[in-house]
Coordinates of C-alpha atoms in Angstrom, one line a residue:
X90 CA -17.1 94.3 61.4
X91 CA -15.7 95.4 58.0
X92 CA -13.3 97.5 58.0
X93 CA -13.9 101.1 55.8
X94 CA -10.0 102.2 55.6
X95 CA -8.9 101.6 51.5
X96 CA -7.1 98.7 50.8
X97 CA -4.4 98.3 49.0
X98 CA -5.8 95.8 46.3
X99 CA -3.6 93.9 44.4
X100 CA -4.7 94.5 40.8
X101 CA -3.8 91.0 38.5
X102 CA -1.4 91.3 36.2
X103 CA -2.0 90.6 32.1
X104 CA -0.8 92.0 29.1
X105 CA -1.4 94.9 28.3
X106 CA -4.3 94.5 25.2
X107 CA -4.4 96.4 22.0
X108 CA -6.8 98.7 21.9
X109 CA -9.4 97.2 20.2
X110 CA -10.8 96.7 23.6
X111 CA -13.0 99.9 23.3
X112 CA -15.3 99.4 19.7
X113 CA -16.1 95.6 21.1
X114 CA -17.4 97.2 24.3
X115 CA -20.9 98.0 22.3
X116 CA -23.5 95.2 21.6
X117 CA -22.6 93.9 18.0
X118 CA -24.0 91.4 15.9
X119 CA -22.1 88.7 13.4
X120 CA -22.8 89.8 10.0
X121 CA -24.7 87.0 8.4
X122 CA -24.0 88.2 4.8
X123 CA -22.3 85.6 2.9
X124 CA -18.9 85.9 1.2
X125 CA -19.6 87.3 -2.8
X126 CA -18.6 84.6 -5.4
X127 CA -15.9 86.7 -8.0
X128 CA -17.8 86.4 -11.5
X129 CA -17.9 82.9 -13.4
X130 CA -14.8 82.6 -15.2
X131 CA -12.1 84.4 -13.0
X132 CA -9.7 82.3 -12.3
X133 CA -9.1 80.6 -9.2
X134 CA -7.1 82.4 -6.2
X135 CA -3.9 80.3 -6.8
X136 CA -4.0 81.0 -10.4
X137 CA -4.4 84.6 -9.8
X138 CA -1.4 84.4 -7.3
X139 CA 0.9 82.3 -9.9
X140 CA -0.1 85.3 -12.6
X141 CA 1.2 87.8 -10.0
X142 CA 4.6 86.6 -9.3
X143 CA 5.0 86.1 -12.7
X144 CA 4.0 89.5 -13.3
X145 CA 6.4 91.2 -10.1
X146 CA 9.0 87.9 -10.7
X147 CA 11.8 91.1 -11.7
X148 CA 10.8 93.1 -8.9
X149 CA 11.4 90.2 -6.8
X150 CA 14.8 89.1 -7.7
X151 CA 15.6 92.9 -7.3
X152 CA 14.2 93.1 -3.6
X153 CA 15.8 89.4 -2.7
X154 CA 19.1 91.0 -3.7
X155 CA 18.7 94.4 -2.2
X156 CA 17.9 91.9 0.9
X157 CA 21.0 90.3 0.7
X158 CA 23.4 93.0 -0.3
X159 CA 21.6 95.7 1.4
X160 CA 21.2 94.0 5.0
X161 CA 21.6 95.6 8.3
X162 CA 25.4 97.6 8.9
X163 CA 25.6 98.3 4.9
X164 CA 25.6 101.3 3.4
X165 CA 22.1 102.7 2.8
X166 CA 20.6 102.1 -1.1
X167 CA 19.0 105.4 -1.3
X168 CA 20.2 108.4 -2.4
X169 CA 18.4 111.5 -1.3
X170 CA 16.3 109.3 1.4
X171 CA 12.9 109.8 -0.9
X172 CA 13.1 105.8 -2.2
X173 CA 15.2 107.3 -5.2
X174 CA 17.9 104.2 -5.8
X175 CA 21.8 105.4 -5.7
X176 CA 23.8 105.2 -8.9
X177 CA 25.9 103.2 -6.7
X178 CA 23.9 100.8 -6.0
X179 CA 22.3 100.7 -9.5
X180 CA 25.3 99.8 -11.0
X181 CA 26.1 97.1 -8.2
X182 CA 22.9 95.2 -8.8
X183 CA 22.9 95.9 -12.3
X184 CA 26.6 93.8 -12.4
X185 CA 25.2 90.9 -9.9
X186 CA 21.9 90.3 -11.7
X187 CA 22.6 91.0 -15.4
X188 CA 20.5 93.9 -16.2
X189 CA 21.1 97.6 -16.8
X190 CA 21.2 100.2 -14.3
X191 CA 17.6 101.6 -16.0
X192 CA 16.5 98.1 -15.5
X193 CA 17.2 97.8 -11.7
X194 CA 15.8 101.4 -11.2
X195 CA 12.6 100.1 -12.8
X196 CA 12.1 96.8 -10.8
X197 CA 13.6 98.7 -7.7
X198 CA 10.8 100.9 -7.9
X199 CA 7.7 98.1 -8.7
X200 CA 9.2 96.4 -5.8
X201 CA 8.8 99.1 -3.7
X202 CA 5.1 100.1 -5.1
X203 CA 4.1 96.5 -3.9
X204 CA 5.2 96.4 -0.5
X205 CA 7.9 94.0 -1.4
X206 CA 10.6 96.7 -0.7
X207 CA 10.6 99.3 2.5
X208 CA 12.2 102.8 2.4
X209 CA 12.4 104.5 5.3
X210 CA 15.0 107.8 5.3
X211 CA 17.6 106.3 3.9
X212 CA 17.3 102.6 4.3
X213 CA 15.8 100.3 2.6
X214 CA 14.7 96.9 4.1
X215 CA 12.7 93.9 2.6
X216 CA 8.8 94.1 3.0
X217 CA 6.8 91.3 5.2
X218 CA 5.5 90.8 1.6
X219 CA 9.0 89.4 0.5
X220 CA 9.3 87.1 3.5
X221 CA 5.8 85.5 2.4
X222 CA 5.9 85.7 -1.3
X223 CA 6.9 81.9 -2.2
X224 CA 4.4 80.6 0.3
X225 CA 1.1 83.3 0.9
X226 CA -0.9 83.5 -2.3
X227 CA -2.8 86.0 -0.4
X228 CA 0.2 88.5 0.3
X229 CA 1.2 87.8 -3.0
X230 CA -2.4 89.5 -4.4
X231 CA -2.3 91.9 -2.0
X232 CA 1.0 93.3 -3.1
X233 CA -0.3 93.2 -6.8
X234 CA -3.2 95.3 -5.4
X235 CA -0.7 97.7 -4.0
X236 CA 0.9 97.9 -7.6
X237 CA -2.2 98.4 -9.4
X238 CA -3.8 101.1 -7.0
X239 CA -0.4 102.8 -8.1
X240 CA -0.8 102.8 -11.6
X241 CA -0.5 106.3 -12.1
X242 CA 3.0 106.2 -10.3
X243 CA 4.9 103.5 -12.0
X244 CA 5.1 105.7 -15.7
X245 CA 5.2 109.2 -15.3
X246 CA 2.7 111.1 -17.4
X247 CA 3.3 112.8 -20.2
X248 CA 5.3 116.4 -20.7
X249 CA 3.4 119.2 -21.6
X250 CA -0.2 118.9 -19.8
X251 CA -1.5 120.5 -16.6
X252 CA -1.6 118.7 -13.5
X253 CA -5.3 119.4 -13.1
X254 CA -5.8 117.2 -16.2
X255 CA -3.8 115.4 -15.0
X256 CA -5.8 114.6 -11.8
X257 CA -8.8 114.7 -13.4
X258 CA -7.8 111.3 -15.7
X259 CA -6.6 109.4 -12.8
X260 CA -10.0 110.5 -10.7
X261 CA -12.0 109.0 -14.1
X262 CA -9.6 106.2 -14.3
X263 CA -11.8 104.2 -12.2
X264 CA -15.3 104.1 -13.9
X265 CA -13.6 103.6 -17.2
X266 CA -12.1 100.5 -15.3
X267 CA -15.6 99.5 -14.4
X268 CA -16.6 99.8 -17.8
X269 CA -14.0 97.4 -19.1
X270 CA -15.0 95.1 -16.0
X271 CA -18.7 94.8 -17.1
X272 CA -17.4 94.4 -20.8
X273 CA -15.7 91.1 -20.1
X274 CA -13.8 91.8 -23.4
X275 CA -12.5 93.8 -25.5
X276 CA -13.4 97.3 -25.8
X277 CA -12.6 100.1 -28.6
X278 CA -10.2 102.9 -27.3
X279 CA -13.0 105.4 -29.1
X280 CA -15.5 104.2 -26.8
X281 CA -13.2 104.7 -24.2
X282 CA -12.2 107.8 -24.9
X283 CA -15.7 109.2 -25.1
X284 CA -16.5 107.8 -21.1
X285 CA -13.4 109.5 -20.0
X286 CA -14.7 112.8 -21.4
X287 CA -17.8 112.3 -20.5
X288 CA -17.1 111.4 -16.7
X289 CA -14.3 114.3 -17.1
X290 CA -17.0 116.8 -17.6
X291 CA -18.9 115.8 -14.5
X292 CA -15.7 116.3 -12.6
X293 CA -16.0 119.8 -13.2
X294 CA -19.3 120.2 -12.9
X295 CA -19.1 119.0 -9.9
X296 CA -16.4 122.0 -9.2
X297 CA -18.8 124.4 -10.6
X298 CA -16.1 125.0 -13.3
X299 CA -18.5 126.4 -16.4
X300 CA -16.8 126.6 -19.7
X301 CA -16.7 129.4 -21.6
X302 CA -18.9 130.0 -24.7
X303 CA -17.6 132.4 -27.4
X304 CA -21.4 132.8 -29.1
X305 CA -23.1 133.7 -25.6
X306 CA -22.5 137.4 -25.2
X307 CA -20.8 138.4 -22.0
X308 CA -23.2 139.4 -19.0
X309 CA -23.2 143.2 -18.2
X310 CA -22.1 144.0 -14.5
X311 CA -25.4 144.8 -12.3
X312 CA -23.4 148.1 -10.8
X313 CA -20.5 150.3 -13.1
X314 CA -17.4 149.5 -12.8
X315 CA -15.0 152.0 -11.0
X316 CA -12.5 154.2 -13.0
X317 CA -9.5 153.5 -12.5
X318 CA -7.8 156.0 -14.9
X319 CA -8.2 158.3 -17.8
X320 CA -9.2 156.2 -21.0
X321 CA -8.2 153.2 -19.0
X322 CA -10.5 150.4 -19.5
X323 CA -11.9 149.2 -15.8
X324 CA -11.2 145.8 -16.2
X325 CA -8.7 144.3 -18.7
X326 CA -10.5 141.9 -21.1
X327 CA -9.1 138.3 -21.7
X328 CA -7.6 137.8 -25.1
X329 CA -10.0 136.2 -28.2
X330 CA -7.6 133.6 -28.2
X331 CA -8.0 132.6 -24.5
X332 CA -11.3 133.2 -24.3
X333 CA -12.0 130.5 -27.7
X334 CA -9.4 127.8 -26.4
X335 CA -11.0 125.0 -26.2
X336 CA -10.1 122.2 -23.4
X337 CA -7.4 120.2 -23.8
X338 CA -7.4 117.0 -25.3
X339 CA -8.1 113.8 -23.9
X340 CA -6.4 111.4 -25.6
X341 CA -3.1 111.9 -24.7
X342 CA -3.5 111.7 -21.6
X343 CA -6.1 107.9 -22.2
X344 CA -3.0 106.8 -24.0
X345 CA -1.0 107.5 -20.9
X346 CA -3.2 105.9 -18.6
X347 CA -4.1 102.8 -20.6
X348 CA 0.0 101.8 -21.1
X349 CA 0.5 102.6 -17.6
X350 CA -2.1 100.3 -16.8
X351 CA -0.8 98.0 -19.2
X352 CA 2.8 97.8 -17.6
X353 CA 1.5 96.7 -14.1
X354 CA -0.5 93.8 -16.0
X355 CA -3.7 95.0 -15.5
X356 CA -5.0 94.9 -18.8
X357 CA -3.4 94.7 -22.6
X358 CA -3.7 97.4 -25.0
X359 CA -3.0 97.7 -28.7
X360 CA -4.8 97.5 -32.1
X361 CA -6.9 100.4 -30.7
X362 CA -8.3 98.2 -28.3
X363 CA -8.1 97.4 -24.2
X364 CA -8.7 94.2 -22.2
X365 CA -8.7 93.9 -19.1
X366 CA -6.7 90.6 -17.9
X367 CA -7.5 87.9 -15.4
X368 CA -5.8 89.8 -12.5
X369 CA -7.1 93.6 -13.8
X370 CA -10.7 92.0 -14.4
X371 CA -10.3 90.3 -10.6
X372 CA -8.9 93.2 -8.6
X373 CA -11.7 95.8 -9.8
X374 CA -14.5 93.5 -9.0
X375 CA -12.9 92.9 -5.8
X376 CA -13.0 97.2 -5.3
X377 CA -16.6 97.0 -6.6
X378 CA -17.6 94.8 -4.1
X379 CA -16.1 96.4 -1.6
X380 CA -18.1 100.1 -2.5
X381 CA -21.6 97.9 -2.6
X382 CA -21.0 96.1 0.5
X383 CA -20.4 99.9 2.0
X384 CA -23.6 100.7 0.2
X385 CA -25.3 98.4 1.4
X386 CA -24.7 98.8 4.8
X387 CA -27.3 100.1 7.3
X388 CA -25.7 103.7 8.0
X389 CA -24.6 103.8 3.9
X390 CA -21.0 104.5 5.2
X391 CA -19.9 104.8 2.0
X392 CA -21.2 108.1 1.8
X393 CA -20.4 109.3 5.4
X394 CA -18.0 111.7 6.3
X395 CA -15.1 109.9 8.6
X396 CA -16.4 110.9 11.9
X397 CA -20.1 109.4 11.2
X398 CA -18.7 106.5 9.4
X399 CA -16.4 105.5 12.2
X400 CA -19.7 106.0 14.5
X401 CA -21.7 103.4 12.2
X402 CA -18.3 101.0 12.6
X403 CA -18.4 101.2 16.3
X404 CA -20.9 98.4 16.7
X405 CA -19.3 96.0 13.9
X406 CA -17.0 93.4 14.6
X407 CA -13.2 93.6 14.1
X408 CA -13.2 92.2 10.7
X409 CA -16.9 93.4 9.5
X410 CA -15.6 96.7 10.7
X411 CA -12.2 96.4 8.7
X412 CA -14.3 96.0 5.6
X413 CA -16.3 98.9 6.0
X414 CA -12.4 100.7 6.6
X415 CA -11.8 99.0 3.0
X416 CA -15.0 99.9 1.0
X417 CA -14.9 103.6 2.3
X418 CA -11.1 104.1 1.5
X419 CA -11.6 102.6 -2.0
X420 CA -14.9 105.8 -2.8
X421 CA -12.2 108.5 -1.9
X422 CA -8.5 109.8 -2.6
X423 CA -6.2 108.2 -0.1
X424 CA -4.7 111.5 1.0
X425 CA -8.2 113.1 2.2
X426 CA -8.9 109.6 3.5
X427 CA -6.0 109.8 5.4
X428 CA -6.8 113.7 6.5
X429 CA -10.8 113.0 7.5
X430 CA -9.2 110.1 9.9
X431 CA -7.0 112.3 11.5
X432 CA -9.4 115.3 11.9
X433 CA -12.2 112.7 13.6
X434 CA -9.2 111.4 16.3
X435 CA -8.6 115.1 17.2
X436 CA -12.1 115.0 18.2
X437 CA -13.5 114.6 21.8
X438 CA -14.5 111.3 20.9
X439 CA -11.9 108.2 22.5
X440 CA -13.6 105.4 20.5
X441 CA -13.2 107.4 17.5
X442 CA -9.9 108.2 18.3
X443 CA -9.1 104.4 18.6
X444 CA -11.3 103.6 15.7
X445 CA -9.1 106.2 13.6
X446 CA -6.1 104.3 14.2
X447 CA -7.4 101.0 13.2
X448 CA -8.8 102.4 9.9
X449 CA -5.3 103.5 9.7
X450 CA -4.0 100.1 9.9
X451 CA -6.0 99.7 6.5
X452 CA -4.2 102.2 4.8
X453 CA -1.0 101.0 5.7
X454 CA 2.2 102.4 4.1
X455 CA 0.5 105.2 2.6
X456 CA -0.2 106.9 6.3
X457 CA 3.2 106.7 7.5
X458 CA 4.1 110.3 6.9
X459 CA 0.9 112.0 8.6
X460 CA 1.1 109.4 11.4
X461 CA 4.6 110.6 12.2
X462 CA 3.8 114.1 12.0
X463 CA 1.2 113.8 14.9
X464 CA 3.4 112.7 16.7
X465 CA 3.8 116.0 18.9
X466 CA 0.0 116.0 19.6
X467 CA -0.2 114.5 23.1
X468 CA -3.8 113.1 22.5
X469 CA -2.6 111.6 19.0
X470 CA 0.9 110.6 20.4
X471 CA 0.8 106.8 21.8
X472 CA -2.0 105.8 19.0
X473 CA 0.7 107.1 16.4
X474 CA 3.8 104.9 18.5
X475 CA 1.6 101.9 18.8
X476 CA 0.9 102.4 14.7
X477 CA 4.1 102.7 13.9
X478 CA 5.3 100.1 16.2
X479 CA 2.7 97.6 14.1
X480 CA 3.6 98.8 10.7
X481 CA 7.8 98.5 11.1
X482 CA 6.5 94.5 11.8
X483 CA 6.7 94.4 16.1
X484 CA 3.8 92.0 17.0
X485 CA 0.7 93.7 17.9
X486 CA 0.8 91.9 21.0
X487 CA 4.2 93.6 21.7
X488 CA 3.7 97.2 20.6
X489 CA 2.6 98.4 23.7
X490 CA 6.5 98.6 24.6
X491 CA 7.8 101.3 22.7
X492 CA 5.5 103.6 24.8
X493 CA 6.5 105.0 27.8
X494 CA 5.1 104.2 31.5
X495 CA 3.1 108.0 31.4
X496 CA 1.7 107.5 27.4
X497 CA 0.9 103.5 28.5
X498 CA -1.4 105.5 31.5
X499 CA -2.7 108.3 28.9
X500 CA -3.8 105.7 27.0
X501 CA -4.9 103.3 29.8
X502 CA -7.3 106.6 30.9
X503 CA -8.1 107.7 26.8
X504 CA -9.6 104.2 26.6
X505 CA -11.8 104.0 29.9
X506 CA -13.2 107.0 28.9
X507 CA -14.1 105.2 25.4
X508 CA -15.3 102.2 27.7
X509 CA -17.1 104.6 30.3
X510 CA -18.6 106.9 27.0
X511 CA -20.0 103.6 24.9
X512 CA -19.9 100.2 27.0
X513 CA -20.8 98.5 30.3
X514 CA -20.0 99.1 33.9
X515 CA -18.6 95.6 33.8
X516 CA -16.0 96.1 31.6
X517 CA -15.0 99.3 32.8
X518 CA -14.1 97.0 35.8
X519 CA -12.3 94.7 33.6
X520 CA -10.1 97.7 32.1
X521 CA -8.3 97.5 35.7
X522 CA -6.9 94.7 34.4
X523 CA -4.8 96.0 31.5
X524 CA -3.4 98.8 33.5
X525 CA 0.8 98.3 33.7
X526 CA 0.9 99.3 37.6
X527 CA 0.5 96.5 40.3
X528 CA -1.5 98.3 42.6
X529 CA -4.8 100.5 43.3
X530 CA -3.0 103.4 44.8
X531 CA 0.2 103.2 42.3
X532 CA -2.5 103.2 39.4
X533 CA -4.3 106.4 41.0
X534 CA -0.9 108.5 41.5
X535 CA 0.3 107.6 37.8
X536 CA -3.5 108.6 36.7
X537 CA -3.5 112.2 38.3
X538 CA -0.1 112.9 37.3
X539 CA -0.4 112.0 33.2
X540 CA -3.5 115.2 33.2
X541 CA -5.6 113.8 31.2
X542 CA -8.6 116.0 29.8
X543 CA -11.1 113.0 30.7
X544 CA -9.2 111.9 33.9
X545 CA -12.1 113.1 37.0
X546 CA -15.0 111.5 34.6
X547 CA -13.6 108.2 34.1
X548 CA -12.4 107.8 37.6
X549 CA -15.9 109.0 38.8
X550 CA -17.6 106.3 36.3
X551 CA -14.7 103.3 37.9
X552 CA -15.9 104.2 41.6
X553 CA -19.5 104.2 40.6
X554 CA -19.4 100.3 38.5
X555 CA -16.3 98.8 40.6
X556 CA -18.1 96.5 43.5
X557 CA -15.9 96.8 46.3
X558 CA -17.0 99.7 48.6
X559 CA -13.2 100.6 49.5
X560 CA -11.8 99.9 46.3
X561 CA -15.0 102.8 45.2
X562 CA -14.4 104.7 48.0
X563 CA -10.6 105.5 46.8
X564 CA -11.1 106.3 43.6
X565 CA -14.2 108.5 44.6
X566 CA -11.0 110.5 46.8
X567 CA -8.7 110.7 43.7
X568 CA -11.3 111.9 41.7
X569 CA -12.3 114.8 43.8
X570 CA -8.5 115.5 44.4
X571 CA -8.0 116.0 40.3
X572 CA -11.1 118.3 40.6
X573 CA -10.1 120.3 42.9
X574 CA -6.2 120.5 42.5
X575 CA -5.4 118.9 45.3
X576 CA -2.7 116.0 46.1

């Protein structure tokens, strides 16, 4: 006769996996799309690579030396730990490589725009980037990438216009880039000029933002006014001046954007003219494509909001899935890419939550700072450690050790609920196998104590899929025990 009393079952003992466990849990299909061709002409990836660190050979020789002269137990090269380079060290790599200090300030800071230089506080540390440049002709284009997505950040804009306009130029930026794209040549700064303004004005459209018209008389109020005074008028009227202002020009601010472009190599400008070179031409096809594969896509995720999107990625494949990330990151501002992300991990949602993190992982640098401020949410907590882990260079395989043993068994219970919420009794049975504790019972104690919100469901789900009655019968106990309060 069988005996009924719980036994205490060995579990076996892996790795613990990343967490990519969760989105493969749904039935997916291989994409059968096949790879775009860039358009006849471009050159071929090795070119395009040799072009780059020709382009970023300054910044190189800069972050080689910082590397050197700047290693571990030296004194920090920033000043006010916000990337800003020391005069100190200005001056020292400004002696050892034969350049001025404005010189070194300028490379220092392309360096650091392409990933080939890290800044974190107050240290600075070479980028995987630098370790790969001489040999990976696609880390090599991706840091150019990095540098040209940063345009607008390697020459300051001009003093003396508002930030809005500001904005607005580097918002158009992209379909006058498109523009020069399609053009395959070059293209008058007139012409230009007049798409800037005319994509401009839909900008503020889009706002709502209707300009005033001095000939249109002024509509009367539907009910009077209240008096606020003797002879004082209700409401003070705006100046003629203000009123007839017209909008600032554009061309300043084209001028700007076109030599800023022009100093990361993207495309050459002069003799009222702008051409978009090899490289420029390249990397905005490359974005195109991205946004039309996205558009293209059965749930349009392009156009999604983050939550839905992630939802349409859940039943992708790993690297299907990290193109979507791509294309929908490349429609939007980084910063409210980076906000929708974190709002749809906050949600109920553990797949979502994992899925967050790996759209994260596309981001890269550019997260770092909202990743580390969640860092005090409990839910967000060991998705932001394993993040971090990953993007300071620890193997993926290895992350999973700067947690601790009661954020390993959060996550080990956030992730069965992902698996119980989207995938198959199986591999709910097969998530045993990634939990850190040896043992049934030791798993169960750790489980009731880390409170998780989802804890009694996915224990309830375990005993109902797992196949050995006492094994079931066990968890069946723990989980009423977390329902009820009891030990």
């Amino acid at each position: 006769m069988t005996s009924r009393i719980p036994r205490d079952s060995r579990l076996r003992l892996v790795r613990p996996r990343p967490l990519a466990a969760a989105p493969r849990a749904v039935n997916q299909r291989r994409s059968r799309r096949p790879a775009p061709r860039p358009p006849e002409g471009t050159p071929a990836p090795a070119e395009l690579a040799r072009m780059a660190r020709s382009g970023l050979a300054g910044a190189a020789r800069v972050a080689r030396w910082a590397d050197a002269a700047l290693g571990p137990g030296r004194a920090g090269a920033t000043a006010d730990g916000k990337a800003t380079l020391s005069a100190g060290t200005a001056r020292q790599a400004a002696d050892d490589l034969g350049l001025s200090a404005a010189q070194v300030r300028a490379e220092w800071d392309t360096a650091r725009l392409a990933g080939l230089i890290e800044v974190h506080g107050g240290n600075a540390r070479p980028g995987w980037r630098l370790r790969a440049w001489d040999r990976d002709d696609s880390a090599v284009l991706r840091g150019w990438v990095a540098l040209f997505d940063a345009w607008s950040l390697a020459c300051p804009e001009p003093d003396g216009h508002e930030p809005a306009a500001v904005a607005e130029v580097v918002s158009a930026m992209p379909q006058v880039l498109s523009f020069l794209q399609l053009s395959a040549g070059p293209v008058p700064v007139a012409q230009l000029l007049d798409l800037l303004e005319q994509r401009v004005t839909e900008l503020r459209t889009e706002r709502c933002e209707v300009p005033y018209d001095p000939h249109l008389e002024p509509a009367r109020p539907l009910t009077p006014a209240p008096d606020t005074g003797a002879g004082a008028p209700p409401h003070p009227a705006p100046s003629e001046a203000a009123r007839s202002a017209p909008p600032a020009p554009l061309a300043p601010l084209l001028d700007w954007a076109l030599g800023a472009l022009a100093s990361v190599g993207a495309l050459t400008y002069g003799d009222g003219q702008a051409t978009l070179t090899p490289l420029g031409s390249w990397a905005v096809w490359v974005k195109l494509e991205q946004i039309c594969v996205a558009a293209q896509s059965p749930a349009g995720n392009i156009e999604q909001a983050a939550e839905d999107m992630l939802r349409g990625c859940a039943q992708l494949r790993p690297n299907a899935a990290r193109a979507e990330y791509r294309a929908w990151l490349a429609a939007r501002p980084v910063g409210s890419a980076i906000t929708e992300l974190l709002g749809a991990a906050r949600g109920e949602d553990a797949l979502l939550r994992g899925l967050a993190f790996e759209a994260l992982r596309v981001v890269g640098a550019p997260a770092e700072p909202e990743v580390r401020a969640v860092l005090d949410e409990p839910a967000l907590r060991p998705y932001a450690l394993l993040w971090l882990a990953e993007h300071d260079g620890v193997d993926p395989e290895d992350a999973h050790e700067v947690l601790t043993r009661e954020e390993a068994t959060w996550l080990w219970v956030d992730t069965a609920a992902a698996v119980a919420d989207h995938g198959e009794s199986p591999m709910l049975v097969r998530h045993l196998e990634s939990a850190l504790q040896p043992t049934v019972p030791a798993l169960l104690d750790e489980v009731r104590s880390v409170g998780h919100p989802r804890t009694v469901q996915v224990l309830v789900a375990l005993a109902a899929a797992h196949p050995d009655p006492a094994l079931a019968k066990a968890v069946r106990r723990a989980a009423f025990q977390v329902h009820t309060g009891g030990s």
